[in-house]
Short mmCIF file of C-alpha atoms in Angstrom, two decimals:
data_model
loop_
_atom_site.label_atom_id
_atom_site.label_comp_id
_atom_site.label_asym_id
_atom_site.label_seq_id
_atom_site.Cartn_x
_atom_site.Cartn_y
_atom_site.Cartn_z
CA MET A 1 1.41 6.47 12.54
CA PRO A 2 -0.46 5.80 16.00
CA THR A 3 1.07 3.42 18.35
CA TRP A 4 -1.40 2.30 21.00
CA VAL A 5 -0.43 1.06 24.66
CA ARG A 6 -2.77 -1.55 26.42
CA VAL A 7 -2.27 -2.03 30.13
CA HIS A 8 -3.16 -5.08 31.98
CA ALA A 9 -3.43 -3.72 35.65
CA ARG A 10 -3.29 -7.05 37.31
CA ARG A 11 -0.06 -8.30 35.77
CA LEU A 12 1.31 -4.90 34.95
CA ARG A 13 2.04 -5.81 31.39
CA PHE A 14 2.25 -3.50 28.73
CA VAL A 15 1.57 -4.65 25.15
CA VAL A 16 2.66 -2.28 22.19
CA MET A 17 -0.05 -2.00 19.37
CA THR A 18 1.08 -0.88 16.15
CA GLU A 19 -0.99 0.45 12.99
CA ARG A 20 0.44 1.26 9.72
CA GLU A 21 -1.73 3.43 7.25
CA LEU A 22 -1.32 3.47 3.55
CA LEU A 23 -3.04 5.97 1.16
CA LEU A 24 -3.24 4.71 -2.25
CA THR A 25 -4.09 7.26 -5.22
CA GLY A 26 -4.33 6.92 -9.00
CA ILE A 27 -7.00 7.40 -11.90
CA GLY A 28 -9.60 4.94 -12.94
CA GLY A 29 -8.32 2.12 -14.80
CA GLN A 30 -4.85 1.92 -13.15
CA GLY A 31 -6.08 -0.92 -10.68
CA VAL A 32 -5.95 1.26 -7.49
CA GLN A 33 -8.71 -0.67 -5.76
CA LEU A 34 -7.21 -4.12 -6.69
CA ALA A 35 -3.97 -2.77 -5.14
CA ALA A 36 -5.75 -1.90 -1.98
CA GLN A 37 -7.75 -5.32 -1.91
CA VAL A 38 -4.53 -7.43 -2.34
CA LEU A 39 -2.72 -5.43 0.45
CA ALA A 40 -5.76 -5.81 3.02
CA ARG A 41 -6.29 -9.18 2.06
CA ALA A 42 -2.72 -10.28 2.33
CA ALA A 43 -2.57 -8.88 5.69
CA ALA A 44 -5.71 -10.61 6.90
CA LEU A 45 -4.14 -13.93 5.50
CA GLU A 46 -1.33 -13.25 7.63
CA GLY A 47 -3.46 -12.66 10.73
CA ARG A 48 -3.41 -9.03 11.05
CA ASN A 49 -6.28 -6.57 11.50
CA VAL A 50 -7.32 -4.78 8.67
CA MET A 51 -9.51 -1.90 7.59
CA LEU A 52 -9.92 -1.03 3.79
CA PHE A 53 -11.94 2.03 2.45
CA GLY A 54 -12.22 2.78 -1.14
CA VAL A 55 -13.34 5.90 -3.03
CA TYR A 56 -13.53 6.39 -6.70
CA ALA A 57 -15.36 8.43 -9.30
CA GLY A 58 -18.24 7.29 -11.18
CA VAL A 59 -16.41 7.32 -14.66
CA MET A 60 -14.55 4.16 -15.30
CA ARG A 61 -11.26 5.73 -16.57
CA GLY A 62 -9.67 9.07 -15.99
CA GLY A 63 -11.53 9.97 -12.53
CA ASN A 64 -9.91 9.79 -9.05
CA SER A 65 -9.56 6.44 -7.52
CA ASP A 66 -8.33 6.34 -3.81
CA ALA A 67 -8.25 3.95 -1.23
CA THR A 68 -7.01 3.59 2.33
CA VAL A 69 -5.76 0.45 4.07
CA VAL A 70 -4.83 0.18 7.77
CA VAL A 71 -3.05 -2.73 9.03
CA ALA A 72 -2.72 -3.52 12.73
CA ASP A 73 -1.54 -5.99 15.02
CA GLY A 74 -4.41 -5.36 17.37
CA ALA A 75 -7.80 -3.96 16.98
CA VAL A 76 -7.79 -1.13 14.28
CA GLN A 77 -8.15 2.31 15.99
CA ALA A 78 -7.99 4.48 12.98
CA PRO A 79 -11.29 5.96 11.29
CA PRO A 80 -12.30 5.02 7.81
CA ILE A 81 -10.74 8.32 6.47
CA VAL A 82 -7.44 8.88 8.20
CA SER A 83 -6.15 12.23 9.06
CA HIS A 84 -2.31 10.99 8.79
CA ALA A 85 -0.68 8.11 7.10
CA TRP A 86 2.66 6.41 7.62
CA SER A 87 2.86 5.44 3.92
CA ALA A 88 1.70 6.25 0.25
CA LEU A 89 1.44 4.48 -3.04
CA VAL A 90 0.91 6.96 -5.73
CA LEU A 91 0.26 5.78 -9.19
CA HIS A 92 -0.67 9.22 -10.91
CA PRO A 93 0.34 12.76 -10.05
CA ARG A 94 -3.17 14.14 -10.66
CA TYR A 95 -4.56 13.34 -6.96
CA TRP A 96 -1.10 13.38 -5.37
CA GLU A 97 -1.57 16.82 -3.50
CA PRO A 98 -4.63 15.69 -1.09
CA VAL A 99 -2.45 12.80 -0.29
CA ARG A 100 0.69 14.58 0.61
CA THR A 101 -1.00 16.70 3.11
CA ARG A 102 -1.86 13.87 5.16
CA LEU A 103 1.77 12.17 5.40
CA VAL A 104 3.65 12.36 8.61
CA PRO A 105 7.20 13.26 8.45
CA GLY A 106 9.34 10.39 7.40
CA ALA A 107 6.68 8.82 5.76
CA VAL A 108 7.22 6.06 2.92
CA VAL A 109 6.19 7.14 -0.39
CA VAL A 110 6.27 4.97 -3.45
CA LEU A 111 5.86 6.94 -6.50
CA ASN A 112 4.98 5.77 -10.24
CA SER A 113 7.96 7.89 -11.64
CA SER A 114 6.75 7.13 -15.02
CA LEU A 115 4.13 9.60 -14.78
CA PHE A 116 5.71 12.28 -12.53
CA GLU A 117 7.56 15.13 -14.76
CA GLU A 118 8.78 16.80 -11.59
CA PRO A 119 10.65 15.25 -8.67
CA VAL A 120 8.81 15.08 -5.29
CA ASP A 121 10.53 16.80 -2.12
CA ASN A 122 12.24 13.91 -0.41
CA GLU A 123 13.32 16.04 2.62
CA GLN A 124 10.21 15.25 4.78
CA TRP A 125 9.37 11.89 3.39
CA ARG A 126 11.07 8.68 2.15
CA VAL A 127 10.62 8.74 -1.54
CA PHE A 128 11.01 5.78 -3.53
CA ASP A 129 10.53 6.07 -7.49
CA VAL A 130 9.40 2.96 -9.30
CA ALA A 131 8.65 3.10 -13.03
CA ALA A 132 5.76 1.24 -12.79
CA THR A 133 4.05 2.20 -15.96
CA GLU A 134 7.19 1.62 -17.95
CA VAL A 135 8.06 -1.80 -16.48
CA ALA A 136 4.48 -3.06 -16.86
CA THR A 137 4.11 -1.68 -20.47
CA GLU A 138 7.54 -2.30 -22.00
CA GLN A 139 9.12 -5.14 -19.73
CA LEU A 140 6.04 -7.18 -19.01
CA GLY A 141 3.90 -6.24 -22.02
CA ASN A 142 0.94 -5.97 -19.77
CA PRO A 143 -0.21 -2.16 -19.28
CA MET A 144 -2.97 -3.25 -17.14
CA ALA A 145 -0.65 -4.54 -14.32
CA VAL A 146 0.76 -1.16 -13.35
CA SER A 147 -0.75 -1.37 -9.95
CA MET A 148 0.74 -4.73 -9.33
CA VAL A 149 4.10 -3.75 -10.34
CA ALA A 150 3.88 -0.84 -7.81
CA THR A 151 2.22 -2.90 -5.06
CA GLY A 152 5.01 -5.51 -5.40
CA ALA A 153 7.78 -2.92 -5.04
CA TYR A 154 5.94 -1.51 -1.94
CA VAL A 155 5.60 -4.98 -0.33
CA ALA A 156 9.25 -5.52 -0.81
CA LEU A 157 10.28 -2.28 0.70
CA THR A 158 8.04 -2.40 3.59
CA GLY A 159 7.49 -5.98 4.32
CA LEU A 160 3.94 -4.79 5.36
CA VAL A 161 2.84 -8.34 3.97
CA GLU A 162 4.91 -11.13 2.47
CA LEU A 163 5.19 -11.23 -1.40
CA ASP A 164 3.78 -14.96 -1.37
CA SER A 165 0.53 -13.49 0.81
CA ALA A 166 0.25 -10.71 -1.81
CA VAL A 167 0.19 -13.05 -4.81
CA ALA A 168 -2.44 -15.40 -2.92
CA ALA A 169 -4.41 -12.40 -1.99
CA MET A 170 -4.38 -11.27 -5.65
CA GLU A 171 -5.68 -14.55 -6.83
CA GLU A 172 -8.50 -14.54 -4.34
CA SER A 173 -9.41 -10.72 -5.17
CA LEU A 174 -9.84 -11.33 -8.94
CA PRO A 175 -13.52 -11.98 -9.81
CA SER A 176 -14.21 -14.91 -11.83
CA TYR A 177 -14.35 -13.02 -15.18
CA ARG A 178 -10.67 -11.74 -14.59
CA ARG A 179 -9.10 -14.99 -13.49
CA GLN A 180 -7.31 -15.15 -16.89
CA HIS A 181 -5.23 -12.16 -15.47
CA ALA A 182 -3.77 -14.10 -12.32
CA GLU A 183 -0.58 -15.25 -13.88
CA GLY A 184 0.24 -11.72 -15.59
CA ASN A 185 -0.41 -10.14 -12.27
CA ALA A 186 1.61 -12.59 -10.28
CA ARG A 187 4.36 -11.78 -12.66
CA ALA A 188 3.93 -8.15 -12.34
CA LEU A 189 3.97 -8.36 -8.28
CA ARG A 190 7.25 -10.38 -8.58
CA ALA A 191 8.88 -7.84 -11.13
CA GLY A 192 7.80 -5.03 -8.90
CA ALA A 193 9.50 -6.80 -5.85
CA GLU A 194 12.79 -6.76 -7.46
CA LEU A 195 12.93 -3.02 -8.25
CA LEU A 196 13.50 -1.79 -4.68
CA GLU A 197 15.92 -2.88 -2.08
CA PRO A 198 14.09 -5.38 0.28
CA LEU A 199 13.05 -4.09 3.79
CA ALA A 200 14.84 -0.60 3.16
CA ALA A 201 11.73 0.94 5.01
CA PRO A 202 10.44 -1.79 7.04
CA ALA A 203 6.85 -1.42 8.46
CA TRP A 204 7.44 -3.74 11.41
CA THR A 205 9.91 -3.96 14.20
CA THR A 206 10.24 -7.56 13.43
CA VAL A 207 9.04 -8.34 9.62
CA GLY A 208 6.84 -11.52 9.80
CA ALA A 209 5.65 -11.09 13.44
CA PRO A 210 3.47 -8.65 15.14
CA ALA A 211 5.43 -5.34 16.05
#
């Protein structure tokens, strides 16, 4: 969770620059890469600087799918593979272990509790359970929208981006052959945003403006 300080010698003016790192993990078919694109594009739409780095296995479903998103109010300083992170969005427990080792103390963690059989230690991090699979499947009747439910919850919780920006970014991120899913994804984002207390773990000092 680096904070960079830029000094302007002539005016002796200090500008605090903040970066927020997000690690996303799940398995192929859960929509991890779409979630990362939505958050990165939404941040760009709001005028912030963004880095997105996605990694996924060659198989379509069942393999690991991971992504890193870094959002900053200045030039991004973090490398593509960050050694530590301010937050995580975990859709499946299978690849949780490599993510947890990179979380800083007090990191914000949103878990898809529908798939976690054991509770995650919440003494060192701020852990928030979201039954994303259950909500997507049983409440929305849309099993493909798990990542959008979780993303909506993360957005409401942190204010990393505005919900309306996330919806707009989702619509822009969908390829033409998947545009029919836009309405369902929007419903999933908004349903997810209702699952957690708004701004319970704010990303920015002043949400909606650079920190």
